[in-house]
Tab-separated table of C-alpha atoms in Angstrom:
chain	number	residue	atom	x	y	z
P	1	UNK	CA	0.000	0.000	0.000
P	2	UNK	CA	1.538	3.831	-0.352
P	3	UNK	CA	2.996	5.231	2.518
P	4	UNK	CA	0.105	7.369	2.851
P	5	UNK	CA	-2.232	5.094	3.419
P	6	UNK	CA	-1.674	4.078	7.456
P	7	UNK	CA	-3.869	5.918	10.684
P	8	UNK	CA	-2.642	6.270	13.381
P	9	UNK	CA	-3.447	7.704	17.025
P	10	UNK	CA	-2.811	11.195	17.645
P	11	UNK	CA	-0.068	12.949	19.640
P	12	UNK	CA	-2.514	12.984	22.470
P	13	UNK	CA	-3.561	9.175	22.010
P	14	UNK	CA	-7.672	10.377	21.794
P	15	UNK	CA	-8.192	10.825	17.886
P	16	UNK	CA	-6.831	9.802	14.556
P	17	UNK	CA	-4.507	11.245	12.261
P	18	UNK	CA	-2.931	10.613	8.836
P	19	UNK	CA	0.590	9.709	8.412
P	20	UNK	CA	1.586	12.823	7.430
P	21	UNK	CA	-0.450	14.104	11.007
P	22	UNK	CA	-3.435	15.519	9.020
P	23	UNK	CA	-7.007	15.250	11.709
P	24	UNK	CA	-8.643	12.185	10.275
P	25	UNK	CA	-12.355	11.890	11.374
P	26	UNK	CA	-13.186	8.255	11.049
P	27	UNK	CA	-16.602	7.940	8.748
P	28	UNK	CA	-17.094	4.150	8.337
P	29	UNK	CA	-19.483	1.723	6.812
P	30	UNK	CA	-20.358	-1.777	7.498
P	31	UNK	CA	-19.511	-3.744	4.481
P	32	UNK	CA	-19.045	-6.958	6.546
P	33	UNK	CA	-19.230	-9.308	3.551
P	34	UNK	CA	-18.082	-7.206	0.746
P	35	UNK	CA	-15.302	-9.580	-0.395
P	36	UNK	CA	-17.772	-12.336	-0.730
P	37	UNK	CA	-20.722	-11.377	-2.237
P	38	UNK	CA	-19.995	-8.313	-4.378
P	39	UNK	CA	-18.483	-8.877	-8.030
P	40	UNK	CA	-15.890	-5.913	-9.126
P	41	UNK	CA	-18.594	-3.655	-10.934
P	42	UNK	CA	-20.726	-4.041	-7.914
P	43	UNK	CA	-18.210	-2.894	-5.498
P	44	UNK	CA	-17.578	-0.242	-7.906
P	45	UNK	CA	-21.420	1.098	-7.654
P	46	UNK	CA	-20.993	0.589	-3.697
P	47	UNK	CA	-17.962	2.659	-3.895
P	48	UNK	CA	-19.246	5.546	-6.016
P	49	UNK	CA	-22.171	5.906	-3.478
P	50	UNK	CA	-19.973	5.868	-0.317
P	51	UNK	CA	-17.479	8.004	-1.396
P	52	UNK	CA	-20.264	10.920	-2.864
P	53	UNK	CA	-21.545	10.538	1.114
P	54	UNK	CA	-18.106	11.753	2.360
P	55	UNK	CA	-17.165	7.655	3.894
P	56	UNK	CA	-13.733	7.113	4.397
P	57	UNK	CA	-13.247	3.797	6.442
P	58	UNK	CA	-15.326	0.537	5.017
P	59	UNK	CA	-15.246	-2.407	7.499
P	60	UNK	CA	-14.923	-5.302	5.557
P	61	UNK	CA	-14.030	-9.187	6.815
P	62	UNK	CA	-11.822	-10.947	4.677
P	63	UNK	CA	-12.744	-14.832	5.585
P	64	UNK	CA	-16.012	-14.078	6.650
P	65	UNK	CA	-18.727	-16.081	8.778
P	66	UNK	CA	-19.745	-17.844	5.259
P	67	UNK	CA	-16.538	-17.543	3.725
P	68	UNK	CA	-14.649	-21.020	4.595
P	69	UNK	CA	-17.370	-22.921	3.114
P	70	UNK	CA	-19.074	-21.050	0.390
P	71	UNK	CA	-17.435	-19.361	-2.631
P	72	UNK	CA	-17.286	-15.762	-3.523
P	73	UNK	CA	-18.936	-15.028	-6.781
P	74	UNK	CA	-16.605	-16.055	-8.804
P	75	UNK	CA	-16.492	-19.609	-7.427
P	76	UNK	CA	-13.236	-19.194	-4.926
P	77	UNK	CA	-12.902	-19.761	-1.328
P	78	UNK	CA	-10.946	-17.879	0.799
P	79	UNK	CA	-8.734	-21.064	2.500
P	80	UNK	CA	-8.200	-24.101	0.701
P	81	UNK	CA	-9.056	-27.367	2.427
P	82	UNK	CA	-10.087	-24.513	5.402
P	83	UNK	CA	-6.524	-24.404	6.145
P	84	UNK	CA	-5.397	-20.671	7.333
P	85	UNK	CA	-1.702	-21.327	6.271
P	86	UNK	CA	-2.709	-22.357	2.548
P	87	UNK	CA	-4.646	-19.194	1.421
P	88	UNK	CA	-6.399	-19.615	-2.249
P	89	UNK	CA	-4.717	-16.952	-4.306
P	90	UNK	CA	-7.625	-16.102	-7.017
P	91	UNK	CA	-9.828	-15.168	-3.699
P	92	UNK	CA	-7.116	-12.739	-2.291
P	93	UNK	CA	-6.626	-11.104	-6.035
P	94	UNK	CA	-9.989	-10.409	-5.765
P	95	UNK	CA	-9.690	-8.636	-2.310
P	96	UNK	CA	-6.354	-6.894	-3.498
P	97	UNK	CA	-8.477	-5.639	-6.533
P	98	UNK	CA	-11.470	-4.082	-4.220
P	99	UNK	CA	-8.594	-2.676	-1.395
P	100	UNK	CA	-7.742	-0.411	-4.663
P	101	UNK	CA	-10.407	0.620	-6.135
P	102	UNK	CA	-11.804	1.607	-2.194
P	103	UNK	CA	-8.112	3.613	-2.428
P	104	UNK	CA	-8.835	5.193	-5.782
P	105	UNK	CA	-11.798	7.260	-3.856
P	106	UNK	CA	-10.193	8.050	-1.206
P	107	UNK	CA	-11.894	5.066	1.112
P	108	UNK	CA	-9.417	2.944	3.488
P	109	UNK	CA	-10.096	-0.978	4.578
P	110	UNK	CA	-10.397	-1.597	8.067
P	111	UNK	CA	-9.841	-5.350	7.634
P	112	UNK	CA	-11.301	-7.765	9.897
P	113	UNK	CA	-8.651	-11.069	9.151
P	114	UNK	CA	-11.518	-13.699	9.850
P	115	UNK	CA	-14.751	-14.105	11.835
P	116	UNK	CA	-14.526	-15.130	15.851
P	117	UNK	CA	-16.391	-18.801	14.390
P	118	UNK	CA	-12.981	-19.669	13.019
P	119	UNK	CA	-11.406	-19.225	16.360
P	120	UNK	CA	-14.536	-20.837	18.462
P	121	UNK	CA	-17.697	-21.090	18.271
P	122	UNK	CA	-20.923	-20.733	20.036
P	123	UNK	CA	-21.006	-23.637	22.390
P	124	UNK	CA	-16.893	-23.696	23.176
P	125	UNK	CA	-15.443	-25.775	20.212
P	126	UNK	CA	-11.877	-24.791	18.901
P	127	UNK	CA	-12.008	-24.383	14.998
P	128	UNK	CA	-10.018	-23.950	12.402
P	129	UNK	CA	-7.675	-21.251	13.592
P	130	UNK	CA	-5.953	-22.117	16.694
P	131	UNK	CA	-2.473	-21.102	18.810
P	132	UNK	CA	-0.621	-23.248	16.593
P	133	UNK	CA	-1.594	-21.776	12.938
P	134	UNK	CA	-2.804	-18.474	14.338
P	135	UNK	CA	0.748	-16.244	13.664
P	136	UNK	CA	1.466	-17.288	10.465
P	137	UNK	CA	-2.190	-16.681	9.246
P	138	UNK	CA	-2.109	-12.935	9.996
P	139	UNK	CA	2.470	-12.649	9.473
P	140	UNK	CA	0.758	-13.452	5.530
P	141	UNK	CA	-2.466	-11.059	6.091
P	142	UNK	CA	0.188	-7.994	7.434
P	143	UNK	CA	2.925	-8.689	4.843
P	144	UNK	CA	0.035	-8.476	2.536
P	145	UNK	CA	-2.094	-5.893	3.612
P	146	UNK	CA	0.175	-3.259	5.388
P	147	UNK	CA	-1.392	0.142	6.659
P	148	UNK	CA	-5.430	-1.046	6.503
P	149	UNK	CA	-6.817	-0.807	10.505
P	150	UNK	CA	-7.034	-4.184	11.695
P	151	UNK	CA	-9.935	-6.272	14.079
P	152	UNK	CA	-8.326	-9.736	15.099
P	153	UNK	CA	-11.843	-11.124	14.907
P	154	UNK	CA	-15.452	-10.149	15.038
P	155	UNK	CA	-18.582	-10.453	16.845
P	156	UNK	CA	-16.741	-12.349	19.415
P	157	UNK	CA	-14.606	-12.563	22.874
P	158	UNK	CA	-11.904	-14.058	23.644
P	159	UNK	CA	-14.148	-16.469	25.885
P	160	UNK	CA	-17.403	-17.548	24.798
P	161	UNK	CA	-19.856	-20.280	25.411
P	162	UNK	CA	-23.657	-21.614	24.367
P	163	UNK	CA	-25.639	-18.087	24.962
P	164	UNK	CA	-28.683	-19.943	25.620
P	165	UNK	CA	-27.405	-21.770	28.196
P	166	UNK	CA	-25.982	-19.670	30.119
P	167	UNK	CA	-29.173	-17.589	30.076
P	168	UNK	CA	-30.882	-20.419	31.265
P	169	UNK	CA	-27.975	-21.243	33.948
P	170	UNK	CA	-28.621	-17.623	35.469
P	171	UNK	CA	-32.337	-17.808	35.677
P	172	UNK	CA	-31.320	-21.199	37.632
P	173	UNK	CA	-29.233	-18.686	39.936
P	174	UNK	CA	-26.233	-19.979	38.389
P	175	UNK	CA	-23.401	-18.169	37.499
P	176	UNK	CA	-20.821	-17.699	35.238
P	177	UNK	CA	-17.884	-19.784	36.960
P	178	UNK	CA	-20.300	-22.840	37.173
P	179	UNK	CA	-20.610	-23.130	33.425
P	180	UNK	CA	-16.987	-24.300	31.150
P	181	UNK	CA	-15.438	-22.023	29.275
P	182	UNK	CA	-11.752	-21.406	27.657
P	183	UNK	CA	-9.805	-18.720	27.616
P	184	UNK	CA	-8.826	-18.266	23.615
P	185	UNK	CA	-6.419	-15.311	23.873
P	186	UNK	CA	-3.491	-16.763	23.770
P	187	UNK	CA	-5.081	-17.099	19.970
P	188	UNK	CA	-5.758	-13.378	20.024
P	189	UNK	CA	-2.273	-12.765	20.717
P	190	UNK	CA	-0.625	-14.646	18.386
P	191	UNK	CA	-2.971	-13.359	15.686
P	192	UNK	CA	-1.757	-10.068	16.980
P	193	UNK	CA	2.098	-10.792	17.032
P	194	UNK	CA	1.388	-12.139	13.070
P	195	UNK	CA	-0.109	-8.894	12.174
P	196	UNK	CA	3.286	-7.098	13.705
P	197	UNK	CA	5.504	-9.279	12.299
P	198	UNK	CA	3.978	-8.965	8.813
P	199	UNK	CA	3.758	-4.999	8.798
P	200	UNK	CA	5.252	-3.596	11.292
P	201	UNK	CA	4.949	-2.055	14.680
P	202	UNK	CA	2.853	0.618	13.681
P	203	UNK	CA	-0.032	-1.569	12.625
P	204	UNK	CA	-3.396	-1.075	14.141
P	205	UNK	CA	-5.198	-3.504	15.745
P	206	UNK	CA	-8.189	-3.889	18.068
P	207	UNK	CA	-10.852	-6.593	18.558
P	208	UNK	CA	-14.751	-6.310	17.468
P	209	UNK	CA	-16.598	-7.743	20.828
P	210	UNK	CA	-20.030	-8.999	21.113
P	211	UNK	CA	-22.308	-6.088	23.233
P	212	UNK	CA	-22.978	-9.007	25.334
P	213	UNK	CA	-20.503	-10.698	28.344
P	214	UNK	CA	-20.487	-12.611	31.860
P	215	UNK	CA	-21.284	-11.367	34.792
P	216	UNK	CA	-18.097	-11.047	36.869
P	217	UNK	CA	-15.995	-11.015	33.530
P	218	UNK	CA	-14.436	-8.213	31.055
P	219	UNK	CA	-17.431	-6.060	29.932
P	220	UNK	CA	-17.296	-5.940	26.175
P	221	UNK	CA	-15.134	-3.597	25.164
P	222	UNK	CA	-11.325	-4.030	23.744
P	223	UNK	CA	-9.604	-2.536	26.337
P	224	UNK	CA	-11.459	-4.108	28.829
P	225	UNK	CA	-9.575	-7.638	27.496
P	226	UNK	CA	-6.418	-6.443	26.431
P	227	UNK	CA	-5.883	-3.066	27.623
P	228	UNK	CA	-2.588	-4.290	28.826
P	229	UNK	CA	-1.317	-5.352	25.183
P	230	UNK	CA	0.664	-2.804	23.262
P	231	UNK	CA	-0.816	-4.091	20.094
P	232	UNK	CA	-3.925	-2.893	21.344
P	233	UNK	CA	-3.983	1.159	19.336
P	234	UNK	CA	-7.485	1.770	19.243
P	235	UNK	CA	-10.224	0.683	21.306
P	236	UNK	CA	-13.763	-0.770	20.103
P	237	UNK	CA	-16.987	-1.499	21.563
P	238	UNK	CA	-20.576	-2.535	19.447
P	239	UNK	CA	-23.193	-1.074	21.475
P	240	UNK	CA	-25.201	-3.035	19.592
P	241	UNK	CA	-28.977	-3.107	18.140
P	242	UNK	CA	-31.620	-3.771	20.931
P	243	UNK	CA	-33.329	-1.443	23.691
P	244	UNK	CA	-33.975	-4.586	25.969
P	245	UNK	CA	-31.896	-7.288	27.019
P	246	UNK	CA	-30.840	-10.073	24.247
P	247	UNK	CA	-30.225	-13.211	26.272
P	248	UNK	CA	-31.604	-12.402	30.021
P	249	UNK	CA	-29.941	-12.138	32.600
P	250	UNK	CA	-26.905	-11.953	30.700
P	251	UNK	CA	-25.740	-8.162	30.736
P	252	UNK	CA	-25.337	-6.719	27.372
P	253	UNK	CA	-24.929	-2.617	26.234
P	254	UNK	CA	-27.963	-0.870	25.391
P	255	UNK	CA	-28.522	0.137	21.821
P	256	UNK	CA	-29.851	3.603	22.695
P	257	UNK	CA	-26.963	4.307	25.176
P	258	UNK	CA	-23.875	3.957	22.643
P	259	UNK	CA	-22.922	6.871	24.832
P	260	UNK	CA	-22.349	4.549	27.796
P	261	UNK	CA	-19.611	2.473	26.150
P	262	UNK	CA	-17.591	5.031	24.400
P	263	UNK	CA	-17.330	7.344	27.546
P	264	UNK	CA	-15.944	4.233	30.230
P	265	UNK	CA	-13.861	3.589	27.027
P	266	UNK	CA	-12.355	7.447	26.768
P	267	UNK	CA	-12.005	7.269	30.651
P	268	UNK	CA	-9.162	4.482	30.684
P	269	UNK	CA	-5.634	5.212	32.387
P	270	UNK	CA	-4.373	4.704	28.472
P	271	UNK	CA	-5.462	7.098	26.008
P	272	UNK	CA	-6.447	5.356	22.761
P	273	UNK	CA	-8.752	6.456	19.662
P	274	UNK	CA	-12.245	5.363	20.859
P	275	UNK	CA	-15.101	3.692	18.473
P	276	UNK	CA	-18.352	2.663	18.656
P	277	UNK	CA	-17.649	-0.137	16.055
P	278	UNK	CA	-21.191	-1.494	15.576
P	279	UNK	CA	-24.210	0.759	16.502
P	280	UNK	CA	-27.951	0.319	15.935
P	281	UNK	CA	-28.278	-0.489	11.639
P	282	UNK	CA	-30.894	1.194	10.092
P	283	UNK	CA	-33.688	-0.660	8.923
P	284	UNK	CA	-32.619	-3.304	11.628
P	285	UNK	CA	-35.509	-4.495	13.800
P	286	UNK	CA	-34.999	-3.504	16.958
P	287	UNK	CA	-33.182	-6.934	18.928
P	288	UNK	CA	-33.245	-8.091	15.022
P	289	UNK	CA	-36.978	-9.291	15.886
P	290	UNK	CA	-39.931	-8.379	13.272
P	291	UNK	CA	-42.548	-8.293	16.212
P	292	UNK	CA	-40.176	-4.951	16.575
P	293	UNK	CA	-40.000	-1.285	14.957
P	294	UNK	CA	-36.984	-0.988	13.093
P	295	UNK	CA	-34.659	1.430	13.407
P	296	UNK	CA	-34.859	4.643	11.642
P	297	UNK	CA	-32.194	7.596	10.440
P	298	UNK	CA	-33.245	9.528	12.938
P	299	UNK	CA	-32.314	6.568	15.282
P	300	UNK	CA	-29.248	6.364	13.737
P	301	UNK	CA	-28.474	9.548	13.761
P	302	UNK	CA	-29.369	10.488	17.505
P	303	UNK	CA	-26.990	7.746	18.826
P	304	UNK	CA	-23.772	8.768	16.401
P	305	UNK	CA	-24.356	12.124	17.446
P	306	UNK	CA	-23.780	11.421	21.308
P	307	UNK	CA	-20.918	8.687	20.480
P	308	UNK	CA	-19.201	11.446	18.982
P	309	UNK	CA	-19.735	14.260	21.843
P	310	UNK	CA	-19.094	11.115	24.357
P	311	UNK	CA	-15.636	10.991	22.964
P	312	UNK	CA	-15.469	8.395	20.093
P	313	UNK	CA	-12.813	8.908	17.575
P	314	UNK	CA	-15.205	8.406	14.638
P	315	UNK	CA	-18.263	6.901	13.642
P	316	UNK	CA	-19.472	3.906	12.056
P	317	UNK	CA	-22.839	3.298	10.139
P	318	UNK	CA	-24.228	0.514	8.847
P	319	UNK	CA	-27.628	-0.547	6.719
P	320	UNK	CA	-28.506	-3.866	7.679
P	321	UNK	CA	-29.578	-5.039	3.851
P	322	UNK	CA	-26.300	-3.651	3.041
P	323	UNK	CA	-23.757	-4.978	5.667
P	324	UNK	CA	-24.735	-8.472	4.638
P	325	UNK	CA	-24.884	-7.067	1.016
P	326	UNK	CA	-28.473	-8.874	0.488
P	327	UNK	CA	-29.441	-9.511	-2.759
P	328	UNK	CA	-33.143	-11.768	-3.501
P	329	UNK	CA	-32.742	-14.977	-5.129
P	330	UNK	CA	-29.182	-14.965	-4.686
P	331	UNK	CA	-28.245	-15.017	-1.131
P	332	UNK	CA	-30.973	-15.922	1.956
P	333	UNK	CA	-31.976	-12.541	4.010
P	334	UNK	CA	-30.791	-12.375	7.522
P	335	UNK	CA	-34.280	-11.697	8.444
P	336	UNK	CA	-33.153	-9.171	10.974
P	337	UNK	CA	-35.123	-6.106	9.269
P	338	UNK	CA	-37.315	-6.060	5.992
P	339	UNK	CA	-35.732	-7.777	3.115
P	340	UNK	CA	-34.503	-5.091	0.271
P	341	UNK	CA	-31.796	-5.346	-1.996
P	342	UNK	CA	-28.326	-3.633	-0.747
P	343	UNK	CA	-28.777	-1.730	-3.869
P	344	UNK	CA	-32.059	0.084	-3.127
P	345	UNK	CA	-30.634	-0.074	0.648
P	346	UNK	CA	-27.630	1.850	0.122
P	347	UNK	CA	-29.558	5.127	-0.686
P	348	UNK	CA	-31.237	4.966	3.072
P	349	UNK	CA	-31.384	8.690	4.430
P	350	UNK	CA	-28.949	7.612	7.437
P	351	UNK	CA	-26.151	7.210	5.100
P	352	UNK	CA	-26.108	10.726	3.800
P	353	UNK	CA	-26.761	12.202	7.121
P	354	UNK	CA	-23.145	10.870	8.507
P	355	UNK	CA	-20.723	13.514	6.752
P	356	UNK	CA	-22.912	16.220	8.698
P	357	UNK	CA	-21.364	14.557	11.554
P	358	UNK	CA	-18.197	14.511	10.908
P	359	UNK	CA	-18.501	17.846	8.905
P	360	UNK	CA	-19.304	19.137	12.136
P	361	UNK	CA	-16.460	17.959	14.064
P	362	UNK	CA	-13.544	18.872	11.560
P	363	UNK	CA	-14.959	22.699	11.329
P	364	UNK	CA	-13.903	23.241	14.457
P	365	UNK	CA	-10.333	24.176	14.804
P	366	UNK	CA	-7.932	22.442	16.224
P	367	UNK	CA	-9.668	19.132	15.923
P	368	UNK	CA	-7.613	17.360	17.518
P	369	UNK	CA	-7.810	19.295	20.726
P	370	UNK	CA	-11.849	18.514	21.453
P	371	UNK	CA	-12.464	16.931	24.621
P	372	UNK	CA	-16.013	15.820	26.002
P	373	UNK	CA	-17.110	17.270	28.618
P	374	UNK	CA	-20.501	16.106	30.316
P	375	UNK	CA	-19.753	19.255	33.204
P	376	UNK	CA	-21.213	21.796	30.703
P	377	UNK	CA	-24.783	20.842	31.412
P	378	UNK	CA	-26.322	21.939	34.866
P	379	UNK	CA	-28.599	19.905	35.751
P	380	UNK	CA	-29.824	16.164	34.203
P	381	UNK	CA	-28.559	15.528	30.816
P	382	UNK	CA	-31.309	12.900	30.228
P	383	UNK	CA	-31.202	9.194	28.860
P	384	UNK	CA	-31.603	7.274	26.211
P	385	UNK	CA	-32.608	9.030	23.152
P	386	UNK	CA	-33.135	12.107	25.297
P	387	UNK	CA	-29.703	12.140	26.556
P	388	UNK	CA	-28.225	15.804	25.646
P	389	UNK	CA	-24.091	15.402	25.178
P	390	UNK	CA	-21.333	18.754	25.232
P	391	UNK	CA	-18.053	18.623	24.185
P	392	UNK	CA	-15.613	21.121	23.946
P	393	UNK	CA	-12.036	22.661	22.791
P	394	UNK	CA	-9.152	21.788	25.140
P	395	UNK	CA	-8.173	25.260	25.588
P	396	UNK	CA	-11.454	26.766	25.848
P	397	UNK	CA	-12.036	28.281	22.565
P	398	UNK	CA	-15.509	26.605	21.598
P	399	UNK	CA	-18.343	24.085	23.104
P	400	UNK	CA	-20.957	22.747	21.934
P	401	UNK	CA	-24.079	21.143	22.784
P	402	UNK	CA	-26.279	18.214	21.137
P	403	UNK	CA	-29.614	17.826	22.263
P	404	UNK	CA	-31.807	14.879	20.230
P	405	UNK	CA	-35.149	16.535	20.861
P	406	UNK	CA	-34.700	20.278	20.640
P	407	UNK	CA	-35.107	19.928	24.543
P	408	UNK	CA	-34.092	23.437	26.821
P	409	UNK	CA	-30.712	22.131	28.347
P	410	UNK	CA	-28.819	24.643	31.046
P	411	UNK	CA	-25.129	25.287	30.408
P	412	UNK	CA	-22.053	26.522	32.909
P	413	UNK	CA	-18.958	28.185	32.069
């Protein structure tokens, strides 16, 4: 990749910057499957619609939760004989070839190496990528891919077990020490010492949690795991896409208070670039159940909005037709929100709404100097979709205020 490609953290550890040490708001979308399911000329219309909408970051998974076992559209798989260390060369041409055309308008790759399934899955079985295999499968993905933002792994922990059953184990009054579990990051670690080896120790990496975890245990967010590792550069949490809990009693973030995450996140002893990597999609039923609304720009909108003033970094959107790039008679919908084509999906109103965001944000000069700052507002702030957010410029210069609802707010200087 050209030297100008790489992010990195800021002087001050809280934001992003180019390699040159230009501000660099973070504007993702979720293009999860991308590499799978798109041919070149439909990445191409993707990509002409993103960049128009001012997007800069794409997240993107390279062997992907279907990946292993079903081809791309060209009729490749991603591993042959599902073997990390033997990568299938026509699969990675074609992720080389959508890596550069993202670059040719201005978009970046943050690269998600494989799914958490390939590490474990659901109910505690080791898969295909394991301690032993784990190093040289990202030493090739770095060498490869130098400069694009890594995520070890998706949607996952670094200990997991059957969901269901440990919901079922707490309504028992059990708890999370009486049911097995293994501790997988010495995986995570060697994943991360492949990525290092491969590009360099400027590479970085962070891990996409669940918005779920065990009682007792890490709450989901990067840091929380491995906010001891120096490979850790920027931290991550998915506040996720329900308003009530997901697997009861199990606690879980709250899709309507992203805020929550991103400010314990910006509070840590180590200042790191903070995301919320995976907020509320629109046109996602709410708890991806159709006896639920689903969520709306404004939704979408509200929440980004009070990441942002919380403290995060950047923002990430995501469609939920196009994240798993749906397309009818092709590909089975997730059934998560109402089935449309990623193609009629990508022109949802959230989408152009996001630059406004960051538009906002990089207006104000310096950038890189705005802190949150919750001591503004006198009085209650509110919750929830009501919650009214204030950040501000380090040396006093500026502040402002977001309130969702147009509600009267109180500020002190």
């Amino acid at each position: 990749m050209p030297a100008e490609y790489p992010i990195q953290a800021s002087p001050n550890g809280r934001h992003f910057v180019t390699s040159t040490g230009e501000p660099f708001f973070w504007q993702a979308d979720t293009a999860w499957v991308m590499f799978h399911r798109l041919t070149l000329s439909e990445v191409e219309s993707y990509l002409e619609d993103r960049a128009a909408k001012g997007f800069n970051m794409l997240l993107a998974v390279a062997v992907n939760q279907f990946g292993d076992q079903d081809p791309n559209r060209a009729g490749d798989l991603p591993l042959l004989n599902r073997d990390p260390t033997n990568p299938n060369e026509p699969y990675w041409t074609h992720v080389d070839e959508v890596v550069q055309l993202a670059w040719e308008r201005g978009i970046r790759i943050a690269m998600v190496p494989s799914w958490g399934n390939y590490i474990h899955d659901n109910v505690d079985n080791s898969k295909s990528i394991n301690a032993s295999n784990a190093r040289e499968f990202d030493t090739w993905i770095g060498k490869r891919y130098p400069g694009l933002p890594k995520m070890l792994v998706a949607d996952t922990n670094p200990y997991w077990t059957n969901k269901s059953a440990v919901s079922n184990n707490y309504k028992l009054g059990g708890r999370h020490g009486t049911l097995k579990y293994t501790d997988y990051s010495p995986v995570y670690d060697e994943l991360a010492a492949g990525l290092i080896e491969g590009e360099g120790s400027k590479a970085m990496i962070t891990i996409h949690c669940t918005n779920q975890w065990f009682e007792g245990g890490p709450i989901a967010f990067s840091s929380a795991f491995f906010g001891d590792r120096k490979w850790l550069t920027f931290d991550t949490s998915q506040s996720g896409h329900a308003s009530y809990p997901q697997n009861p009693p199990i606690p879980w973030w709250n899709a309507v208070r992203g805020y929550e995450p991103v400010e314990l996140m910006h509070a840590s002893t180590t200042p790191r670039p903070v995301l919320d990597n995976e907020a509320k999609y629109e046109n996602r039923y709410d708890n991806g159940k159709p006896v639920n609304p689903y969520w709306n720009a404004s939704d979408v909108r509200i929440g980004t909005y009070q990441s942002v003033f919380s403290g995060a970094a950047g923002l990430t959107y995501g469609a939920d037709n196009v994240m798993q790039f749906y397309i009818p008679d092709l590909f089975a919908p997730a059934n998560s929100g109402p089935a449309r084509s990623w193609a009629e999906d990508i022109h949802l109103p959230g989408s152009s709404q996001m630059q406004y965001i960051k538009k906002v944000i990089m207006d104000r000069s310096p950038p890189l100097d705005r802190v949150p700052d919750q001591s503004i507002i006198v009085g209650n702030s509110g919750t929830d979709a009501k919650h009214v957010t204030a950040v501000r410029d380090g040396n006093g210069r500026w502040l402002m205020v977001y309130t969702p609802t147009g509600k009267a707010f109180t500020i002190g200087v």
